[in-house]
């Protein structure tokens, strides 16, 4: 969580989960004044793709799921534009991996592998939106409606420790620059194709019940 405690779910009864504190972690402390500034076009290369292409935002798209390219493609496009404006080379791959089922990660794994082999990215991000209540993600800062973002790391990935350390660094930079931005780091049971490289993460860009404009503002 953003107060640096690790919680573990130990029991589930219906729609109620019970968690206990495992430990407090030492998130890397970031000195905002020492963060690198924009270094010109081509400084880093980032590849983006979407395992669940259908994911959408009900208030903005009308549906939570659109077969084909859903609202999550708009969000990935917005993120691409913002990063490119800041001098980062971005490859946005909009290959469809539908339907949204248990085999989607196997299909998107082919895309992730191709991006890794052909683009040699510094980082590889899978862009999603969550499926929980708006209240988990919504925040208002200085009168602006915003969405928090969740970082997801797969525990079934043999490189879990490396990916988790990278997630913590990203999280720490977010805490230094925009303390409201990251909801938490969620450690899921899957691998999410993160075995490809230690800088491979999954991002939940808000949830299906939040307005897409909130995500765009973030």
mmCIF file of C-alpha atoms in Angstrom:
data_model
loop_
_atom_site.group_PDB
_atom_site.id
_atom_site.type_symbol
_atom_site.label_atom_id
_atom_site.label_comp_id
_atom_site.label_asym_id
_atom_site.label_seq_id
_atom_site.Cartn_x
_atom_site.Cartn_y
_atom_site.Cartn_z
ATOM 1 C CA UNK A 1 0.000 0.000 0.000
ATOM 2 C CA UNK A 2 1.121 3.621 -0.311
ATOM 3 C CA UNK A 3 2.037 3.664 3.382
ATOM 4 C CA UNK A 4 4.584 0.888 2.596
ATOM 5 C CA UNK A 5 2.872 -2.018 4.396
ATOM 6 C CA UNK A 6 2.569 -5.442 2.776
ATOM 7 C CA UNK A 7 -0.757 -7.193 3.386
ATOM 8 C CA UNK A 8 -1.630 -10.800 2.617
ATOM 9 C CA UNK A 9 -5.116 -12.216 2.063
ATOM 10 C CA UNK A 10 -5.492 -15.266 4.305
ATOM 11 C CA UNK A 11 -9.230 -16.009 4.053
ATOM 12 C CA UNK A 12 -12.070 -15.337 1.629
ATOM 13 C CA UNK A 13 -15.738 -15.681 2.586
ATOM 14 C CA UNK A 14 -18.108 -14.781 -0.216
ATOM 15 C CA UNK A 15 -17.196 -11.245 -1.280
ATOM 16 C CA UNK A 16 -15.292 -10.491 1.928
ATOM 17 C CA UNK A 17 -11.509 -10.912 2.078
ATOM 18 C CA UNK A 18 -9.527 -10.967 5.313
ATOM 19 C CA UNK A 19 -5.952 -9.661 5.312
ATOM 20 C CA UNK A 20 -3.167 -9.293 7.820
ATOM 21 C CA UNK A 21 -0.006 -7.191 7.812
ATOM 22 C CA UNK A 22 3.052 -9.195 6.779
ATOM 23 C CA UNK A 23 5.721 -6.534 7.118
ATOM 24 C CA UNK A 24 6.655 -2.964 6.383
ATOM 25 C CA UNK A 25 8.898 -2.589 3.349
ATOM 26 C CA UNK A 26 11.681 -0.149 2.725
ATOM 27 C CA UNK A 27 10.559 1.518 -0.463
ATOM 28 C CA UNK A 28 13.513 3.315 -2.109
ATOM 29 C CA UNK A 29 13.544 6.929 -0.980
ATOM 30 C CA UNK A 30 13.617 9.300 -3.908
ATOM 31 C CA UNK A 31 14.997 12.822 -3.812
ATOM 32 C CA UNK A 32 12.761 14.660 -6.270
ATOM 33 C CA UNK A 33 15.391 17.332 -6.859
ATOM 34 C CA UNK A 34 17.795 14.670 -8.147
ATOM 35 C CA UNK A 35 15.429 13.007 -10.593
ATOM 36 C CA UNK A 36 16.666 13.191 -14.202
ATOM 37 C CA UNK A 37 15.085 15.879 -16.316
ATOM 38 C CA UNK A 38 13.953 15.509 -19.898
ATOM 39 C CA UNK A 39 16.959 14.386 -21.918
ATOM 40 C CA UNK A 40 15.769 14.818 -25.476
ATOM 41 C CA UNK A 41 14.164 12.552 -28.020
ATOM 42 C CA UNK A 42 15.280 8.943 -27.993
ATOM 43 C CA UNK A 43 16.632 8.746 -24.459
ATOM 44 C CA UNK A 44 14.659 5.600 -23.571
ATOM 45 C CA UNK A 45 12.399 3.191 -25.423
ATOM 46 C CA UNK A 46 9.179 1.858 -23.957
ATOM 47 C CA UNK A 47 6.819 -0.709 -25.497
ATOM 48 C CA UNK A 48 3.112 -0.772 -24.637
ATOM 49 C CA UNK A 49 0.546 -3.454 -25.427
ATOM 50 C CA UNK A 50 -2.850 -4.595 -24.124
ATOM 51 C CA UNK A 51 -3.659 -8.183 -23.186
ATOM 52 C CA UNK A 52 -7.353 -7.373 -22.657
ATOM 53 C CA UNK A 53 -8.180 -5.182 -25.643
ATOM 54 C CA UNK A 54 -11.913 -5.120 -24.869
ATOM 55 C CA UNK A 55 -11.562 -3.363 -21.513
ATOM 56 C CA UNK A 56 -13.500 -0.098 -21.458
ATOM 57 C CA UNK A 57 -14.847 2.612 -19.158
ATOM 58 C CA UNK A 58 -18.612 2.445 -18.716
ATOM 59 C CA UNK A 59 -19.270 6.169 -18.009
ATOM 60 C CA UNK A 60 -17.290 7.248 -21.087
ATOM 61 C CA UNK A 61 -17.600 4.326 -23.519
ATOM 62 C CA UNK A 62 -21.113 3.184 -22.629
ATOM 63 C CA UNK A 63 -19.966 -0.360 -21.878
ATOM 64 C CA UNK A 64 -17.402 -2.023 -19.628
ATOM 65 C CA UNK A 65 -16.305 -4.247 -22.500
ATOM 66 C CA UNK A 66 -16.255 -3.665 -26.258
ATOM 67 C CA UNK A 67 -15.351 -6.632 -28.439
ATOM 68 C CA UNK A 68 -12.283 -5.502 -30.336
ATOM 69 C CA UNK A 69 -10.474 -2.284 -29.456
ATOM 70 C CA UNK A 70 -12.138 -0.932 -26.311
ATOM 71 C CA UNK A 71 -11.541 2.258 -24.367
ATOM 72 C CA UNK A 72 -8.261 0.942 -23.008
ATOM 73 C CA UNK A 73 -6.785 1.620 -26.454
ATOM 74 C CA UNK A 74 -7.645 5.313 -26.030
ATOM 75 C CA UNK A 75 -5.834 5.358 -22.698
ATOM 76 C CA UNK A 76 -2.771 3.640 -24.147
ATOM 77 C CA UNK A 77 -2.777 6.189 -26.966
ATOM 78 C CA UNK A 78 -2.966 9.087 -24.501
ATOM 79 C CA UNK A 79 -0.097 7.632 -22.483
ATOM 80 C CA UNK A 80 1.947 7.163 -25.652
ATOM 81 C CA UNK A 81 1.453 10.797 -26.662
ATOM 82 C CA UNK A 82 2.399 12.114 -23.221
ATOM 83 C CA UNK A 83 5.546 9.993 -23.020
ATOM 84 C CA UNK A 84 6.637 10.920 -26.528
ATOM 85 C CA UNK A 85 6.135 14.584 -25.666
ATOM 86 C CA UNK A 86 8.623 14.033 -22.837
ATOM 87 C CA UNK A 87 11.295 12.599 -25.097
ATOM 88 C CA UNK A 88 10.661 8.883 -24.614
ATOM 89 C CA UNK A 89 10.512 6.636 -27.666
ATOM 90 C CA UNK A 90 7.292 4.622 -27.460
ATOM 91 C CA UNK A 91 6.129 1.666 -29.510
ATOM 92 C CA UNK A 92 2.386 1.144 -29.026
ATOM 93 C CA UNK A 93 1.326 -2.282 -30.254
ATOM 94 C CA UNK A 94 -2.454 -2.558 -30.676
ATOM 95 C CA UNK A 95 -2.547 -6.211 -31.694
ATOM 96 C CA UNK A 96 -5.849 -7.777 -30.600
ATOM 97 C CA UNK A 97 -5.722 -10.712 -28.182
ATOM 98 C CA UNK A 98 -9.464 -11.266 -27.914
ATOM 99 C CA UNK A 99 -11.484 -12.904 -26.546
ATOM 100 C CA UNK A 100 -10.984 -11.907 -22.919
ATOM 101 C CA UNK A 101 -10.477 -15.387 -21.460
ATOM 102 C CA UNK A 102 -7.879 -17.540 -19.727
ATOM 103 C CA UNK A 103 -5.833 -17.863 -22.933
ATOM 104 C CA UNK A 104 -5.493 -14.101 -23.489
ATOM 105 C CA UNK A 105 -2.106 -13.951 -21.760
ATOM 106 C CA UNK A 106 -0.810 -16.772 -23.973
ATOM 107 C CA UNK A 107 -1.849 -14.790 -27.041
ATOM 108 C CA UNK A 108 -0.452 -11.505 -25.739
ATOM 109 C CA UNK A 109 2.718 -13.358 -24.774
ATOM 110 C CA UNK A 110 3.454 -13.745 -28.486
ATOM 111 C CA UNK A 111 3.152 -9.968 -28.887
ATOM 112 C CA UNK A 112 5.309 -9.296 -25.832
ATOM 113 C CA UNK A 113 7.993 -11.693 -27.076
ATOM 114 C CA UNK A 114 8.006 -10.064 -30.518
ATOM 115 C CA UNK A 115 8.351 -6.589 -28.987
ATOM 116 C CA UNK A 116 11.169 -7.828 -26.776
ATOM 117 C CA UNK A 117 13.006 -9.474 -29.693
ATOM 118 C CA UNK A 118 12.518 -6.749 -32.291
ATOM 119 C CA UNK A 119 12.440 -3.507 -30.310
ATOM 120 C CA UNK A 120 14.899 -4.137 -27.470
ATOM 121 C CA UNK A 121 12.880 -1.891 -25.124
ATOM 122 C CA UNK A 122 14.103 -0.499 -21.824
ATOM 123 C CA UNK A 123 10.709 -1.412 -20.364
ATOM 124 C CA UNK A 124 7.583 -3.283 -21.435
ATOM 125 C CA UNK A 125 4.156 -2.339 -20.024
ATOM 126 C CA UNK A 126 0.814 -4.148 -20.313
ATOM 127 C CA UNK A 127 -2.025 -1.589 -20.038
ATOM 128 C CA UNK A 128 -5.300 -2.584 -18.327
ATOM 129 C CA UNK A 129 -8.188 -1.191 -16.368
ATOM 130 C CA UNK A 130 -9.465 -2.778 -13.146
ATOM 131 C CA UNK A 131 -12.891 -4.209 -12.347
ATOM 132 C CA UNK A 132 -13.643 -2.759 -8.914
ATOM 133 C CA UNK A 133 -15.588 0.159 -7.460
ATOM 134 C CA UNK A 134 -14.803 3.708 -8.588
ATOM 135 C CA UNK A 135 -14.088 4.662 -4.966
ATOM 136 C CA UNK A 136 -10.838 2.668 -4.982
ATOM 137 C CA UNK A 137 -9.357 4.752 -7.774
ATOM 138 C CA UNK A 138 -11.027 8.154 -7.802
ATOM 139 C CA UNK A 139 -9.264 11.139 -6.258
ATOM 140 C CA UNK A 140 -9.582 14.900 -6.540
ATOM 141 C CA UNK A 141 -6.506 17.083 -6.328
ATOM 142 C CA UNK A 142 -6.820 20.873 -6.421
ATOM 143 C CA UNK A 143 -10.262 20.608 -7.972
ATOM 144 C CA UNK A 144 -9.220 18.188 -10.730
ATOM 145 C CA UNK A 145 -10.830 14.754 -11.077
ATOM 146 C CA UNK A 146 -8.153 12.066 -11.328
ATOM 147 C CA UNK A 147 -7.667 8.330 -11.292
ATOM 148 C CA UNK A 148 -5.113 6.434 -9.275
ATOM 149 C CA UNK A 149 -3.075 3.681 -10.910
ATOM 150 C CA UNK A 150 -2.283 0.199 -9.622
ATOM 151 C CA UNK A 151 0.979 -1.591 -10.431
ATOM 152 C CA UNK A 152 0.628 -5.374 -10.783
ATOM 153 C CA UNK A 153 3.468 -7.887 -10.447
ATOM 154 C CA UNK A 154 3.068 -11.624 -11.059
ATOM 155 C CA UNK A 155 4.183 -14.029 -8.347
ATOM 156 C CA UNK A 156 4.365 -16.962 -10.790
ATOM 157 C CA UNK A 157 7.071 -15.173 -12.731
ATOM 158 C CA UNK A 158 10.525 -16.690 -11.988
ATOM 159 C CA UNK A 159 11.936 -13.142 -12.085
ATOM 160 C CA UNK A 160 9.423 -11.898 -9.526
ATOM 161 C CA UNK A 161 12.035 -10.332 -7.238
ATOM 162 C CA UNK A 162 13.527 -8.263 -10.048
ATOM 163 C CA UNK A 163 10.131 -7.105 -11.336
ATOM 164 C CA UNK A 164 8.951 -6.332 -7.815
ATOM 165 C CA UNK A 165 12.084 -4.247 -7.150
ATOM 166 C CA UNK A 166 11.466 -2.289 -10.363
ATOM 167 C CA UNK A 167 7.813 -1.777 -9.384
ATOM 168 C CA UNK A 168 8.938 -0.411 -6.024
ATOM 169 C CA UNK A 169 11.284 2.051 -7.721
ATOM 170 C CA UNK A 170 8.524 3.272 -10.057
ATOM 171 C CA UNK A 171 6.202 3.492 -7.054
ATOM 172 C CA UNK A 172 8.751 5.485 -5.070
ATOM 173 C CA UNK A 173 9.248 7.992 -7.888
ATOM 174 C CA UNK A 174 5.477 8.390 -8.083
ATOM 175 C CA UNK A 175 5.327 9.003 -4.347
ATOM 176 C CA UNK A 176 7.986 11.692 -4.657
ATOM 177 C CA UNK A 177 6.413 13.501 -7.607
ATOM 178 C CA UNK A 178 2.656 12.836 -7.288
ATOM 179 C CA UNK A 179 1.855 11.231 -3.905
ATOM 180 C CA UNK A 180 -1.770 10.565 -4.913
ATOM 181 C CA UNK A 181 -0.940 8.746 -8.167
ATOM 182 C CA UNK A 182 -0.327 5.118 -7.236
ATOM 183 C CA UNK A 183 -2.958 3.104 -5.399
ATOM 184 C CA UNK A 184 -0.602 0.255 -4.507
ATOM 185 C CA UNK A 185 1.522 -2.576 -5.838
ATOM 186 C CA UNK A 186 -0.604 -5.688 -6.210
ATOM 187 C CA UNK A 187 1.131 -9.069 -6.315
ATOM 188 C CA UNK A 188 -1.111 -11.420 -8.304
ATOM 189 C CA UNK A 189 -0.830 -15.167 -8.742
ATOM 190 C CA UNK A 190 -0.177 -15.053 -12.508
ATOM 191 C CA UNK A 191 3.007 -14.402 -14.454
ATOM 192 C CA UNK A 192 1.579 -11.746 -16.836
ATOM 193 C CA UNK A 193 4.417 -12.440 -19.319
ATOM 194 C CA UNK A 194 6.794 -10.614 -16.963
ATOM 195 C CA UNK A 195 9.426 -13.327 -17.240
ATOM 196 C CA UNK A 196 10.694 -11.612 -20.401
ATOM 197 C CA UNK A 197 12.531 -8.833 -18.604
ATOM 198 C CA UNK A 198 12.886 -7.313 -15.105
ATOM 199 C CA UNK A 199 11.355 -4.016 -16.256
ATOM 200 C CA UNK A 200 8.084 -5.572 -17.396
ATOM 201 C CA UNK A 201 5.009 -4.372 -15.474
ATOM 202 C CA UNK A 202 1.231 -4.387 -15.690
ATOM 203 C CA UNK A 203 -0.670 -1.182 -14.963
ATOM 204 C CA UNK A 204 -4.346 -0.926 -13.986
ATOM 205 C CA UNK A 205 -5.263 2.508 -15.335
ATOM 206 C CA UNK A 206 -8.299 3.146 -13.182
ATOM 207 C CA UNK A 207 -11.390 0.956 -13.175
ATOM 208 C CA UNK A 208 -14.350 0.321 -15.449
ATOM 209 C CA UNK A 209 -16.630 2.584 -13.382
ATOM 210 C CA UNK A 210 -14.419 5.676 -13.563
ATOM 211 C CA UNK A 211 -14.576 8.280 -16.297
ATOM 212 C CA UNK A 212 -11.884 7.918 -18.933
ATOM 213 C CA UNK A 213 -11.214 11.650 -18.568
ATOM 214 C CA UNK A 214 -10.015 11.051 -14.988
ATOM 215 C CA UNK A 215 -7.438 8.613 -16.339
ATOM 216 C CA UNK A 216 -6.450 11.061 -19.067
ATOM 217 C CA UNK A 217 -5.928 13.788 -16.453
ATOM 218 C CA UNK A 218 -3.650 11.481 -14.466
#
